[in-house]
Short mmCIF file of C-alpha atoms and ligand atoms in Angstrom, two decimals:
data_model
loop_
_atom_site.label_atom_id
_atom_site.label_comp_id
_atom_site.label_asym_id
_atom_site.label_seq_id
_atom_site.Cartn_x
_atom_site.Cartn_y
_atom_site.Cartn_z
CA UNK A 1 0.00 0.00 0.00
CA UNK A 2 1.26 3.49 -1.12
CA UNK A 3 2.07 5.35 2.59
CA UNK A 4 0.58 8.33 2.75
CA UNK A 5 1.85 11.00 5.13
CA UNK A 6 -0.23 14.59 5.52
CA UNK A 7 1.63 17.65 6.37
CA UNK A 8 -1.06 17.87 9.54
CA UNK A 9 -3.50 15.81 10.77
CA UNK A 10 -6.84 17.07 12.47
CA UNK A 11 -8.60 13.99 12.43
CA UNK A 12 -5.98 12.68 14.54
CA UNK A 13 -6.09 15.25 17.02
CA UNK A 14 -9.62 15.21 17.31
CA UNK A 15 -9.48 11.41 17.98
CA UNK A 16 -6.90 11.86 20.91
CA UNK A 17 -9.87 14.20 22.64
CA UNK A 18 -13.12 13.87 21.30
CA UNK A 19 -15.17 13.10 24.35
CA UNK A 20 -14.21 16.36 25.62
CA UNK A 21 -14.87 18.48 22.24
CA UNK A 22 -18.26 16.55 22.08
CA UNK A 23 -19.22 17.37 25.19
CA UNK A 24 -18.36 21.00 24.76
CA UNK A 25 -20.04 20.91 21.72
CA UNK A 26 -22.94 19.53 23.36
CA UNK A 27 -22.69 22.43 26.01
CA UNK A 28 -23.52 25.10 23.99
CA UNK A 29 -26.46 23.75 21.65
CA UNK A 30 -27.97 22.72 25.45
CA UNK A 31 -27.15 26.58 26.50
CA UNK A 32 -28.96 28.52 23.85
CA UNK A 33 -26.51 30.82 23.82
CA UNK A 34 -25.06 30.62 20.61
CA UNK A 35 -23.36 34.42 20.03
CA UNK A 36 -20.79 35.62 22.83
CA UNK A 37 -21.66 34.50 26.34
CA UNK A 38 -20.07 32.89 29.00
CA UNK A 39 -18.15 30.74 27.08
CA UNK A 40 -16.31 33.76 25.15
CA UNK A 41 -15.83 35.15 28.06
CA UNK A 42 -14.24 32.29 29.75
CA UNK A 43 -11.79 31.73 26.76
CA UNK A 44 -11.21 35.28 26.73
CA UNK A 45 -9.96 35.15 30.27
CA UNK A 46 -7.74 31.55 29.82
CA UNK A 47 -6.02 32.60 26.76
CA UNK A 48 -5.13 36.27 28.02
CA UNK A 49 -3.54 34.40 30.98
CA UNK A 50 -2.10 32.14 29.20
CA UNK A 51 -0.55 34.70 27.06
CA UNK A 52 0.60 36.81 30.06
CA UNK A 53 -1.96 39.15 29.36
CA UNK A 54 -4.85 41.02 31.53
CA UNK A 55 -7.33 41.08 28.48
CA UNK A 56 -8.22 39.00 25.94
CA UNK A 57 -10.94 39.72 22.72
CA UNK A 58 -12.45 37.09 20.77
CA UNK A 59 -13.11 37.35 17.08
CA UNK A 60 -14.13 35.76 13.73
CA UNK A 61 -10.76 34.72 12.61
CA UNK A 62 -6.69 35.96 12.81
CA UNK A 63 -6.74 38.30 10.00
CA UNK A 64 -9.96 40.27 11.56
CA UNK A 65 -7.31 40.02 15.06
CA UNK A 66 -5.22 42.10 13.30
CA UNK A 67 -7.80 44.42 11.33
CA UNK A 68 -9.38 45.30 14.32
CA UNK A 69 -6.46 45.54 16.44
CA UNK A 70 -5.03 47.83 14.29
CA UNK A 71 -8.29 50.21 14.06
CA UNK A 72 -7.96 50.04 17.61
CA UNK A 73 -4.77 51.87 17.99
CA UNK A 74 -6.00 54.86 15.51
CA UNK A 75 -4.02 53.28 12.31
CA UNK A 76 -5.83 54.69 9.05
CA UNK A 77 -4.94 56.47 6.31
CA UNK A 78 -1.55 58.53 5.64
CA UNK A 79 -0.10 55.99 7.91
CA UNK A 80 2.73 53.53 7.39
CA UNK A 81 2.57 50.57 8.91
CA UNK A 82 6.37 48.19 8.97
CA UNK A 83 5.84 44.34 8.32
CA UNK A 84 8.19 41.03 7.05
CA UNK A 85 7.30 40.54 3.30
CA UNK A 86 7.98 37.01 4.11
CA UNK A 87 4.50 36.16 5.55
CA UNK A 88 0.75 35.20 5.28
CA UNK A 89 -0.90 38.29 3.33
CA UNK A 90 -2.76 39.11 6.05
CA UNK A 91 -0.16 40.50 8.28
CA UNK A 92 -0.01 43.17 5.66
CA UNK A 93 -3.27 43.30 4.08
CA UNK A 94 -4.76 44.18 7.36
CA UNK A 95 -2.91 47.30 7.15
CA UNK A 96 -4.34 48.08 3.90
CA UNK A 97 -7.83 47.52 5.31
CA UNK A 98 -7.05 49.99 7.40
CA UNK A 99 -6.47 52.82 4.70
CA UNK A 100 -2.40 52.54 5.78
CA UNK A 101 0.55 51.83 3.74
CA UNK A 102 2.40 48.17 4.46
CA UNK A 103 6.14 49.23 4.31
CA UNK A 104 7.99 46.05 3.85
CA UNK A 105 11.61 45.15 5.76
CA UNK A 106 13.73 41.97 4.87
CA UNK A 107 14.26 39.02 7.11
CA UNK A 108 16.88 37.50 9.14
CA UNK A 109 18.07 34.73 7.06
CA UNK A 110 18.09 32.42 10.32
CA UNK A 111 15.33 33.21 12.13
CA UNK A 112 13.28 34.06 8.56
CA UNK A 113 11.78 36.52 10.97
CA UNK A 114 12.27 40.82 10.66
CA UNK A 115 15.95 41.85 10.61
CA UNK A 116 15.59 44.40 13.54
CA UNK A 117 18.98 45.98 12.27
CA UNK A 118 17.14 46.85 8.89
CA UNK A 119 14.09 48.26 10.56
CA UNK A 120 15.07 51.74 11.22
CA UNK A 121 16.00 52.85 7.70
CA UNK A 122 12.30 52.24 7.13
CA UNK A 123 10.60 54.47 9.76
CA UNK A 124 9.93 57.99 8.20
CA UNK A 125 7.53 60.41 9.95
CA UNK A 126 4.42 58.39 8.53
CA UNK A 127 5.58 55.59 10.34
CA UNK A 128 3.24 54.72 13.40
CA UNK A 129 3.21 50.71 13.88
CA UNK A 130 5.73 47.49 13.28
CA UNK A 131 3.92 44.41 13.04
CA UNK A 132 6.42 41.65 13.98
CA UNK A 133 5.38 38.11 12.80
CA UNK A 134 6.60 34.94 14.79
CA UNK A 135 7.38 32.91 11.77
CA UNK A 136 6.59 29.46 11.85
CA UNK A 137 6.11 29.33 15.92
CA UNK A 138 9.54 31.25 16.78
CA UNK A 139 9.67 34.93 18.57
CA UNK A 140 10.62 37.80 16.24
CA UNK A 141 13.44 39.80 18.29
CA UNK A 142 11.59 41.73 20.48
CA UNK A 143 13.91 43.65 22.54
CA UNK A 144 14.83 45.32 19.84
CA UNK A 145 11.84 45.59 18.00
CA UNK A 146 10.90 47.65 21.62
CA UNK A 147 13.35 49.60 21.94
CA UNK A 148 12.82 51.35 18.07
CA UNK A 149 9.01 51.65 19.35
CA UNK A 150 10.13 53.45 22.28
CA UNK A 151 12.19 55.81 20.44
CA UNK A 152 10.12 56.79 17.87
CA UNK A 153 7.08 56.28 19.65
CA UNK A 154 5.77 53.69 17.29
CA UNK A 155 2.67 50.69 18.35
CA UNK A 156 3.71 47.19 18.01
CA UNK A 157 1.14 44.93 16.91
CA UNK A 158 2.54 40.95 17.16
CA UNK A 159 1.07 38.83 14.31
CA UNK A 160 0.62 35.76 17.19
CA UNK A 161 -0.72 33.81 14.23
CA UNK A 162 1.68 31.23 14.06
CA UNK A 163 3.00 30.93 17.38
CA UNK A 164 0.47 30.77 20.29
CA UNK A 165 3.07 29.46 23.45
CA UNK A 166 6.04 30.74 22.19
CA UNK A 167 8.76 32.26 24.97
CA UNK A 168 11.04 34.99 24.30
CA UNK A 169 13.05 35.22 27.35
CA UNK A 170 10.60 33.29 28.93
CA UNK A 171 7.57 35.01 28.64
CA UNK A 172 4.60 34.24 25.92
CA UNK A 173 4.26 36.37 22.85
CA UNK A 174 1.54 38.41 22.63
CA UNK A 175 2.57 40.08 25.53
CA UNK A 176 4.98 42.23 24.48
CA UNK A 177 3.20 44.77 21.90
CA UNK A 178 -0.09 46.98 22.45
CA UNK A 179 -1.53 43.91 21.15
CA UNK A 180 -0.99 40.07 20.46
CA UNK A 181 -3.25 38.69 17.23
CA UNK A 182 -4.35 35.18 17.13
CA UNK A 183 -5.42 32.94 14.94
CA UNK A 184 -7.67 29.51 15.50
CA UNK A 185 -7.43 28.45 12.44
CA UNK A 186 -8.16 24.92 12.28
CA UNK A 187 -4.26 23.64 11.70
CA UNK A 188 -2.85 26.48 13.76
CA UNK A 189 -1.39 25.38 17.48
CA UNK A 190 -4.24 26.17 18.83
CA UNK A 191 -6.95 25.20 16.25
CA UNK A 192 -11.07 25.90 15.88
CA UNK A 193 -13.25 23.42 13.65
CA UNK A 194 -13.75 26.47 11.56
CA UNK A 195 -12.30 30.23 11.76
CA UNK A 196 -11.50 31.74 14.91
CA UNK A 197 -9.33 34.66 16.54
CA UNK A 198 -8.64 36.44 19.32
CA UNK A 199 -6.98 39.56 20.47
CA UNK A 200 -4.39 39.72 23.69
CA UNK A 201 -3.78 43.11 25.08
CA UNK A 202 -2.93 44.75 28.37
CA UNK A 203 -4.39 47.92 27.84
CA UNK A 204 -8.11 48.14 28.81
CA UNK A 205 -8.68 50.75 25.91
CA UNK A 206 -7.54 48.66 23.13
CA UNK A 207 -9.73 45.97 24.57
CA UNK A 208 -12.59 48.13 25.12
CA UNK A 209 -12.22 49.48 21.37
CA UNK A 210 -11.69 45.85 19.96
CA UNK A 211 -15.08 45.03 21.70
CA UNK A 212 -17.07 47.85 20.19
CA UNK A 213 -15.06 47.36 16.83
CA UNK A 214 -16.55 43.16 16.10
CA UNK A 215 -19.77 44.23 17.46
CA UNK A 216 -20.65 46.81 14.92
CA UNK A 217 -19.11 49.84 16.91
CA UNK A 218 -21.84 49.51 19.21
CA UNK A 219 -21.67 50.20 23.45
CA UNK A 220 -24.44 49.26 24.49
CA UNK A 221 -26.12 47.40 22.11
CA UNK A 222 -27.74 49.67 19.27
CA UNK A 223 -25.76 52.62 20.28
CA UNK A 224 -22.71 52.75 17.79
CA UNK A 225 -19.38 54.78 18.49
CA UNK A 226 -18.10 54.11 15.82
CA UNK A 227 -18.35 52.01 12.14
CA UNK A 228 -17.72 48.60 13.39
CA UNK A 229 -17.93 45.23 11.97
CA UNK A 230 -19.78 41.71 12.83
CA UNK A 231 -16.62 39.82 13.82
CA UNK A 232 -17.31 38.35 17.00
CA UNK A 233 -15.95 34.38 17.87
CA UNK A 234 -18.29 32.06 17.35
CA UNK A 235 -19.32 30.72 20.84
CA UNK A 236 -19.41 26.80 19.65
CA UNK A 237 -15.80 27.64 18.58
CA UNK A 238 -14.80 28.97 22.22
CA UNK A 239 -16.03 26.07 23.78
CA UNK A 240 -14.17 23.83 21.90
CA UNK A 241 -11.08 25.92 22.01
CA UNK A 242 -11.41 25.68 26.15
CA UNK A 243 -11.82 22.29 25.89
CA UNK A 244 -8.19 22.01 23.84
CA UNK A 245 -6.35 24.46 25.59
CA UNK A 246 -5.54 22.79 28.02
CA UNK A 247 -3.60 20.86 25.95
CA UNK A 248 -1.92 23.10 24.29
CA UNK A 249 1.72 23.29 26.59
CA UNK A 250 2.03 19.45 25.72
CA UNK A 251 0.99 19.56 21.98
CA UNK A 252 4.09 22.19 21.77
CA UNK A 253 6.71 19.72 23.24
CA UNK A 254 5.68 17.27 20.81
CA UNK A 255 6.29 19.48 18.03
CA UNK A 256 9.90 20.47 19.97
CA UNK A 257 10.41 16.46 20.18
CA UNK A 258 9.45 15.70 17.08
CA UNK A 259 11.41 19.03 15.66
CA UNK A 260 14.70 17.63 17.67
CA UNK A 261 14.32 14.31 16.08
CA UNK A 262 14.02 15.53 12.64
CA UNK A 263 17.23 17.73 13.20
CA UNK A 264 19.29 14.49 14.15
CA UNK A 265 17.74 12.35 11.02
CA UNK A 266 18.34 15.42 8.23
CA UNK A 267 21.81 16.53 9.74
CA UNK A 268 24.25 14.73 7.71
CA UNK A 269 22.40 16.42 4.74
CA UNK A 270 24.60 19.23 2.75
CA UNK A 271 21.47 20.41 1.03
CA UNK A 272 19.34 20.51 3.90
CA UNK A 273 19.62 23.06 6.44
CA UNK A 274 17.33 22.94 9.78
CA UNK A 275 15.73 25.27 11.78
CA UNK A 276 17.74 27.94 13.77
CA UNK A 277 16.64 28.81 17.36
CA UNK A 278 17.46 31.70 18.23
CA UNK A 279 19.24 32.35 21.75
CA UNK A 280 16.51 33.10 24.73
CA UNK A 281 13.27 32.18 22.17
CA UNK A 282 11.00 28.92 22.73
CA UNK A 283 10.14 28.18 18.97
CA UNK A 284 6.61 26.02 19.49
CA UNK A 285 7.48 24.87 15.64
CA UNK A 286 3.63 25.51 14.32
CA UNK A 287 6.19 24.50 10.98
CA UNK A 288 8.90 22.63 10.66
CA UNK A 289 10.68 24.42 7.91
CA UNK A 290 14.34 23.43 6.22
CA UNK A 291 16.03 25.11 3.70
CA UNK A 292 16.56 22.93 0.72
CA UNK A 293 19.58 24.44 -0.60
CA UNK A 294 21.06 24.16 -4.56
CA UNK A 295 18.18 24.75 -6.14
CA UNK A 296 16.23 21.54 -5.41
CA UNK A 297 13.07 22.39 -2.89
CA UNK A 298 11.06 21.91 -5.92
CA UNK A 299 12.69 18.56 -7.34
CA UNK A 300 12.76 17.32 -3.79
CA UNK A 301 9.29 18.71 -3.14
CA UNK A 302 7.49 16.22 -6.22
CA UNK A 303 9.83 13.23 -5.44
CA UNK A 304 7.94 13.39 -2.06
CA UNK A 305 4.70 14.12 -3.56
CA UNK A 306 4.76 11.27 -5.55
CA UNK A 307 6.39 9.26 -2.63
CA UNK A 308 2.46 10.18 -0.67
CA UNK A 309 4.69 12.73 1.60
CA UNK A 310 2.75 15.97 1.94
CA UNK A 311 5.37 19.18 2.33
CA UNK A 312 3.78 23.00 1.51
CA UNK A 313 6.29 26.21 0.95
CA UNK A 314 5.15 29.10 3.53
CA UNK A 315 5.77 31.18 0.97
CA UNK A 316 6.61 30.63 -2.79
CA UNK A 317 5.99 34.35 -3.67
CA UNK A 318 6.88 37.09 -0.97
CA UNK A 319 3.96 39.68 -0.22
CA UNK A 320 6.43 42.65 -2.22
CA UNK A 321 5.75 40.61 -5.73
CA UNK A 322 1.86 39.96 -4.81
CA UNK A 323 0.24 41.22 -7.79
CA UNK A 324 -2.60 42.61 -4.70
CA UNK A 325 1.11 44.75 -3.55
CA UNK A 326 1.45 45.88 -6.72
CA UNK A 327 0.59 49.50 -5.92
CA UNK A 328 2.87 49.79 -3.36
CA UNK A 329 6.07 49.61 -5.86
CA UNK A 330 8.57 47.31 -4.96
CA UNK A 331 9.97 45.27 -7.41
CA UNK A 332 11.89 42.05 -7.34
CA UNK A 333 15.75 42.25 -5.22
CA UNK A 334 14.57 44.40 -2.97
CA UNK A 335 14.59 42.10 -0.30
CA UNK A 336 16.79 39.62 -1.29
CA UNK A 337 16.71 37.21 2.10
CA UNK A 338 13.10 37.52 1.71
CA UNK A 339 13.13 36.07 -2.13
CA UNK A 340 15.51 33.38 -1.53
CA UNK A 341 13.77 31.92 1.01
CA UNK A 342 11.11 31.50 -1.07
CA UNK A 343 12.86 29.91 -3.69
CA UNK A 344 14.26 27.61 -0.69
CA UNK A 345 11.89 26.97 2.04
CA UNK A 346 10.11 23.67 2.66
CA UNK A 347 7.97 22.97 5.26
CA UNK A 348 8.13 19.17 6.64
CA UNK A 349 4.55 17.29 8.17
CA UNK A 350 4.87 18.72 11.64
CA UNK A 351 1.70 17.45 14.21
CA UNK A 352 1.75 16.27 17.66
CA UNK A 353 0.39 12.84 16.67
CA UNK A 354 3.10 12.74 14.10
CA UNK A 355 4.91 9.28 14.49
CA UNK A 356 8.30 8.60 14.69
CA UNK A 357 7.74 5.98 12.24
CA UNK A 358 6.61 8.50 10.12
CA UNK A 359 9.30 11.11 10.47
CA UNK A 360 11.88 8.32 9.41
CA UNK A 361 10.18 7.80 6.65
CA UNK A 362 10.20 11.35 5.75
CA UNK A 363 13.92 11.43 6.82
CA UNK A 364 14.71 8.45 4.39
CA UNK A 365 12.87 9.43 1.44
CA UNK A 366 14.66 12.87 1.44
CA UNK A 367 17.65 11.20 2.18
CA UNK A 368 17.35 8.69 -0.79
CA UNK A 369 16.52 12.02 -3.29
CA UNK A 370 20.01 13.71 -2.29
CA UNK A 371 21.81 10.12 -2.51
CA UNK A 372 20.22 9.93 -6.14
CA UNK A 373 20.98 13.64 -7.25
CA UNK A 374 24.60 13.57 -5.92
CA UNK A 375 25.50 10.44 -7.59
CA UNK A 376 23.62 12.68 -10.90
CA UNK A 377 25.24 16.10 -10.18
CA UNK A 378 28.64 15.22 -7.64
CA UNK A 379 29.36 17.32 -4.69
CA UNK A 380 26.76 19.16 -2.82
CA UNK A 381 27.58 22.47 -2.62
C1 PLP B 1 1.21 34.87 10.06
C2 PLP B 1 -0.28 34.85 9.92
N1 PLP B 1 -0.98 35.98 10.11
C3 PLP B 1 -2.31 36.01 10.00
C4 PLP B 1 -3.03 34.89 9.70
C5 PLP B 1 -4.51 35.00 9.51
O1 PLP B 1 -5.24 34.17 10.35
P1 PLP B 1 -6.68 33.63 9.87
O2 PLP B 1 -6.46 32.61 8.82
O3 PLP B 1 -7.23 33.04 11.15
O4 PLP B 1 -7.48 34.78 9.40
C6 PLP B 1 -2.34 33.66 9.51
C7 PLP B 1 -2.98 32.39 9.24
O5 PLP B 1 -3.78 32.01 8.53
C8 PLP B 1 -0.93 33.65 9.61
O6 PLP B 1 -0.24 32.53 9.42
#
């Protein structure tokens, strides 16, 4: 039988707990309550904590996190907003929702995260936000990413999307910025049976704001402050999240286990380089991403396909060639660390349920492809 092996694996996950999603399930068709309630509430409250944080603002999905958060702090138009062009298009497109400029800065070829020493360069009077994304589960660097805010007064939005449990020096993302944006989308860390997001703050106006903002600007209800939206997070969705949360510290050191093991089966591998960690970050590895070097991610990518090995590329295009980015400009070497990347990155099946059985077979396969294209092409260079 041809093995098949998915990049994630939801049906798995849900197997490991589905009395406990059921019953949650089960909770809220029993309550009635099927918008908001005491179950948003309650997740609102466990994730903030979680996160470090004192408040906590559920809505429809990551990339309406980051809309709203955004609208929050004031961002609009004549504004420039600095993000990684080596991300999901929302991180950026929610600035352009907001009437404000994305101003793109290159990566850190390790961490594939901003390059904080390229970030000041960017900032020009317009400037009024960073939005650091922790790539693939890791911590952008946020001292430093703080200290430019400080000094030219400048919000800091974290794009929490990918990394839900990560530590920088010990303490969660989401936590550092005016706000912390996170996604439930079903494969993320932390993931819904549908869309899902929430916002972490400490400040009780950005909260406050966030609230009005996914409930159609409104305080009470049918008074409206402001032009809101309908963005609120589904209450089925909150129950089930509570009911997986509690999970979540333990799903993370099965990714670093499983991340660890994959380092020791790909590292006598020229082509293949693995992950970096940076020094004082806890990468919860929401991908496991290698760098297929000499020009063969894609070869390497369809051997595996047609081996039944599922990879993905997070991202084959970065956001400054988007056709949608068009209008801002940029063309193609302006961020060089950015493009490579995407000519190089592949992202490995990385789930908690992921087998070790599995991962060697993964291991082997690409293995066998670099044994086969060496003895082709010679030295690995
Ligand atoms: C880095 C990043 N930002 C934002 C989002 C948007 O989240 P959502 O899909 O929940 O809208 C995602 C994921 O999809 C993401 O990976």
């Amino acid at each position: 039988m041809k093995k098949s092996i998915p990049l994630v694996d939801l049906k798995a996950q849900y197997a490991s707990i589905e009395k406990e999603v059921d019953e949650a399930v089960k909770r809220v068709l029993r309550s009635g309550q099927y918008i908001l309630g005491s179950e948003v509430e309650a997740l609102e409250q466990e994730v903030a904590e979680f996160c470090g944080c004192k408040y906590g603002v559920g809505v429809a999905s990551g990339t309406d996190a980051l809309i709203l958060a955004l609208k929050a702090i004031g961002i609009g138009p004549g504004d420039e907003v600095i993000t990684s062009p080596l991300t999901f298009v929302a991180s950026a497109s929610s600035i352009v929702h907001c009437g404000a400029k994305p101003v793109f800065v290159d990566i850190d070829p390790e961490t594939f995260n901003l390059n904080t020493d390229l970030i000041e360069r960017a900032i020009t009077e317009k400037t009024r936000a960073i939005i650091p994304v922790h790539l693939y589960g890791q911590p952008a660097d946020m001292d430093k990413i703080l200290e430019l805010a400080r000094k030219y007064r400048l919000f800091v939005v974290e794009d929490v999307a990918q990394a839900i449990g990560a530590k920088y020096k010990g303490k969660a993302v989401g936590q550092f910025g005016h706000a912390g944006c996170i996604s439930f989308f079903p494969s993320k860390n932390l993931g819904a049976f549908g869309d899902g997001g929430l916002v972490v703050t400490n400040d009780p106006e950005i909260s406050d704001r966030i609230k009005m903002l996914r409930a159609h600007g409104s305080k009470p209800r049918y008074y409206y402050h402001m032009i809101g939206y309908n963005s609120r997070l589904d209450t089925i969705q909150a129950a089930i999240l509570r009911a997986k949360l509690p999970y979540l510290n333990a799903w993370a050191g099965a990714r670093q286990r499983l991340s660890a093991l994959y380092n020791e089966l790909l590292r006598e591998i020229n082509y293949v380089k693995t992950p970096y960690i940076a020094p004082d970050c806890s990468h919860v590895f929401h991908q496991y991403t290698i760098r297929v070097l000499g020009e063969k991610r894609d070869a390497l990518r369809n051997y595996l396909r047609e081996r039944g090995i599922e990879t993905q590329v997070y991202y084959p295009l970065p956001l400054h060639l988007q056709p949608c980015f068009g209008f801002l400009g940029y063309e193609e070497g302006d961020f060089p660390e950015s493009e490579k990347a995407s000519r190089e990155v592949l992202s490995l099946p990385m789930f908690p349920e992921l087998t070790e059985e599995q991962q060697k077979c993964v291991a082997g396969e690409i293995t066998r492809f670099f044994e086969m294209s060496e003895g082709e092409s010679g030295e690995a260079h």
